[in-house]
């Protein structure tokens, strides 16, 4: 374990905010977690920080940041059809994608290119191109901060939902995830329900392989999303709003091209990006912050933006979307 005081967080958040943490604890091995919990996480404020790609620091952090930096992908069980992997929280998500492609394990290839660490993947149940990570998670292990006890939650106990889980609800700020177990398939199969992906694969006339699907996802993402190493951002800033079908139908009269997907309980999930675009925010810049030219859902730091500048853009969007559509947008990003 390493302890740093007044630690600069610029390289630990993809928005590139110039902020610092009073105390920064880096965990180099998972077994150090109980000691770190006992020593540093019994007193507010604290924050568990992975790769910082879903975190907007709104100020210097006057507390303790704990950063799991332990790595490892282990094959725990292998049968004819499935494989069980135990992956350390500090492993970059992209390493797991590459490991699965190399070993021909199917299930998460559509999640190629999502930044961040494996320990954060269950927190908001990361998803893209018709796949959510919940469909491959077998169990999650870690420690409860308030009791200092280890926990182990199976898939249903994680209470996964759309960009949601128990780790964002009852266990919010009360746990540190150390390992995520994945059950992946050894049988060749793909999820091509997202039309853009199916079409892109067809156009490229490539054989369907883990490599070609992953590569295609990456290329689609590159056309829509800015690379955080070049333009600071936190991916989708808002959740896609879910509304009653009746409200969607009423809006459709005025906006016939409104995109909607079926959601559970007879509701409709709208595209936050489209609503923001229709509210006139696509590619708009206010000071050093704004929205991305190819995807209005992504708020960006054009260089030297302060947290307040990003929040001003976010609040402007929330106000205008509410005024135009009577829909309250909810932030997906964690504001600290
Ligand atoms: C360019 C870009 C594209 C993106 N695309 C997608 C996408 O397609 N789909 C998608 O779902 N997301 C996407 N994201 C959002 C983000 O990458 C994911 O949510 C990712 O899982 C966050 O990982 P992280 O390690 O960076 O999380 P962080 O921002 O560090 O943390 C996120 C949350 O998880 C908690 N946390 C982190 N590690 C632990 C741990 N070990 N134990 C307990 N809690 C922990 C934090 O406290 C925080 O609440 C994108 C982001 C960017 C910048």
Coordinates of N, CA, C and O and ligand atoms in Angstrom, one line a residue, residues 14 47-55 68 89 113-117 119-121 123-128 163 175-178 221 225-226 228 233-236 332 334, ligand 1:
X14 N -10.8 11.1 -16.3 CA -10.7 11.2 -17.8 C -11.2 12.6 -18.2 O -11.0 13.0 -19.3
X47 N -13.5 8.1 -0.9 CA -14.0 7.8 -2.2 C -13.2 6.7 -2.8 O -11.9 6.8 -2.8
X48 N -13.8 5.6 -3.4 CA -13.1 4.6 -4.1 C -13.0 5.0 -5.5 O -14.0 5.2 -6.2
X49 N -11.8 5.1 -6.0 CA -11.6 5.6 -7.4 C -10.9 4.5 -8.2 O -9.8 4.0 -7.9
X50 N -11.6 4.2 -9.3 CA -10.9 3.2 -10.3 C -10.2 4.0 -11.3 O -9.2 4.7 -10.9
X51 N -10.6 4.0 -12.5 CA -9.9 4.8 -13.6 C -10.5 6.2 -13.7 O -10.0 7.0 -14.6
X52 N -11.5 6.6 -12.9 CA -12.0 7.9 -13.0 C -12.7 8.3 -14.3 O -12.8 9.5 -14.7
X53 N -13.2 7.3 -15.0 CA -13.9 7.6 -16.3 C -15.4 7.8 -16.1 O -16.1 8.0 -17.1
X54 N -15.8 7.6 -14.9 CA -17.3 7.9 -14.6 C -17.4 8.8 -13.4 O -18.3 8.7 -12.6
X55 N -16.4 9.7 -13.3 CA -16.3 10.5 -12.1 C -16.0 12.0 -12.5 O -15.0 12.2 -13.3
X68 N -7.8 1.0 -6.0 CA -7.3 -0.4 -6.1 C -6.4 -0.5 -7.4 O -6.9 -0.2 -8.5
X89 N -9.9 -6.2 -9.1 CA -10.6 -4.9 -9.3 C -9.7 -3.8 -10.1 O -10.2 -3.0 -10.8
X113 N -13.6 -1.2 -25.6 CA -13.4 0.3 -25.7 C -13.9 1.1 -24.5 O -13.8 2.3 -24.5
X114 N -14.6 0.4 -23.6 CA -15.1 1.2 -22.4 C -13.9 1.4 -21.5 O -13.3 0.5 -21.1
X115 N -13.6 2.7 -21.2 CA -12.5 2.9 -20.3 C -12.8 2.4 -18.8 O -13.9 2.1 -18.5
X116 N -11.8 2.4 -18.0 CA -12.0 2.1 -16.6 C -11.4 0.8 -16.2 O -10.9 0.1 -17.0
X117 N -11.7 0.5 -14.9 CA -11.1 -0.7 -14.3 C -12.2 -1.8 -14.1 O -13.4 -1.4 -14.0
X119 N -13.1 -3.4 -11.5 CA -13.8 -3.2 -10.2 C -15.0 -2.3 -10.3 O -16.0 -2.4 -9.5
X120 N -15.0 -1.4 -11.3 CA -16.1 -0.5 -11.5 C -17.2 -1.0 -12.4 O -18.3 -0.5 -12.4
X121 N -16.9 -2.0 -13.2 CA -17.8 -2.5 -14.2 C -19.2 -2.9 -13.6 O -20.2 -2.5 -14.1
X123 N -20.5 -1.7 -10.9 CA -21.1 -0.6 -10.1 C -22.3 0.0 -10.9 O -23.4 0.1 -10.5
X124 N -22.0 0.4 -12.2 CA -23.1 0.9 -13.0 C -23.6 -0.1 -14.0 O -24.3 0.3 -15.0
X125 N -23.2 -1.4 -13.9 CA -23.6 -2.4 -14.9 C -23.3 -1.8 -16.3 O -24.3 -1.6 -17.1
X126 N -22.0 -1.7 -16.6 CA -21.7 -1.1 -17.9 C -22.3 -1.8 -19.1 O -22.6 -3.0 -19.0
X127 N -22.7 -1.0 -20.1 CA -23.4 -1.6 -21.2 C -23.1 -0.9 -22.5 O -22.7 0.3 -22.4
X128 N -23.2 -1.6 -23.6 CA -23.0 -0.9 -24.9 C -23.4 -1.9 -26.0 O -23.2 -3.1 -25.8
X163 N -27.9 0.7 -15.9 CA -26.8 1.5 -15.3 C -27.0 1.6 -13.8 O -26.9 2.7 -13.2
X175 N -18.8 0.0 0.3 CA -18.1 -1.3 -0.1 C -16.9 -1.0 -0.9 O -16.9 0.1 -1.6
X176 N -16.0 -1.9 -0.9 CA -14.9 -1.9 -1.9 C -14.9 -3.2 -2.5 O -14.8 -4.3 -1.9
X177 N -15.0 -3.2 -3.8 CA -15.0 -4.4 -4.6 C -13.5 -4.8 -4.9 O -12.7 -4.0 -5.3
X178 N -13.2 -6.1 -4.6 CA -11.8 -6.6 -4.8 C -11.7 -7.5 -6.0 O -10.7 -7.4 -6.8
X221 N -17.2 3.3 -32.1 CA -17.0 4.2 -30.9 C -16.1 5.4 -31.3 O -16.4 6.5 -30.9
X225 N -17.2 9.0 -30.2 CA -16.7 9.5 -28.9 C -15.3 10.0 -28.9 O -14.5 9.5 -29.6
X226 N -15.1 11.1 -28.2 CA -13.7 11.7 -28.2 C -12.8 10.8 -27.3 O -13.3 10.2 -26.3
X228 N -10.5 10.3 -24.5 CA -10.2 11.2 -23.3 C -8.8 11.6 -23.2 O -8.5 12.6 -22.5
X233 N -13.3 13.9 -21.1 CA -14.7 13.7 -21.0 C -15.0 12.5 -20.1 O -14.1 11.7 -19.8
X234 N -16.3 12.3 -19.8 CA -16.6 11.1 -18.9 C -17.6 10.2 -19.6 O -18.5 9.6 -18.9
X235 N -17.6 10.1 -20.9 CA -18.6 9.3 -21.7 C -20.0 9.9 -21.5 O -20.1 11.1 -21.4
X236 N -21.0 9.1 -21.5 CA -22.4 9.6 -21.4 C -22.5 10.3 -20.1 O -22.3 9.7 -19.1
X332 N -25.6 10.5 -15.2 CA -25.0 9.1 -15.1 C -23.7 9.2 -14.3 O -23.3 8.3 -13.6
X334 N -20.7 10.2 -11.7 CA -20.6 10.4 -10.3 C -19.9 11.8 -10.0 O -18.8 12.0 -10.5
Ligands
LIG1 C1 -15.0 7.9 -23.5 C2 -15.9 7.1 -22.6 C3 -16.7 6.2 -23.0 C4 -17.6 5.4 -22.1 N1 -18.4 4.5 -22.6 C5 -19.2 3.8 -21.8 C6 -20.1 2.8 -22.3 O1 -20.2 2.6 -23.5 N2 -20.9 2.2 -21.4 C7 -20.8 2.4 -20.1 O2 -21.6 1.7 -19.3 N3 -20.0 3.3 -19.6 C8 -19.2 4.0 -20.4 N4 -18.3 5.0 -19.9 C9 -18.3 5.2 -18.4 C10 -17.2 4.5 -17.7 O3 -16.1 4.2 -18.5 C11 -17.7 3.2 -17.0 O4 -18.7 3.5 -16.1 C12 -16.5 2.5 -16.2 O5 -17.0 1.3 -15.7 C13 -16.0 3.4 -15.1 O6 -14.8 2.8 -14.6 P1 -13.7 3.6 -13.8 O7 -12.8 2.6 -13.2 O8 -13.1 4.6 -14.6 O9 -14.7 4.2 -12.7 P2 -14.6 5.4 -11.7 O10 -15.0 6.6 -12.3 O11 -13.2 5.4 -11.0 O12 -15.7 4.9 -10.6 C14 -17.0 4.8 -10.9 C15 -17.8 4.4 -9.7 O13 -17.5 3.1 -9.3 C16 -17.0 3.2 -7.9 N5 -15.9 2.2 -7.8 C17 -14.8 2.2 -8.6 N6 -14.0 1.1 -8.2 C18 -14.6 0.5 -7.2 C19 -14.3 -0.6 -6.4 N7 -13.2 -1.3 -6.6 N8 -15.2 -0.9 -5.4 C20 -16.3 -0.2 -5.2 N9 -16.7 0.9 -5.9 C21 -15.8 1.2 -6.9 C22 -16.6 4.6 -7.7 O14 -16.6 4.9 -6.3 C23 -17.6 5.3 -8.5 O15 -18.9 5.4 -7.8 C24 -17.5 5.7 -20.7 C25 -16.6 6.7 -20.3 C26 -15.8 7.4 -21.2 C27 -14.8 8.4 -20.6

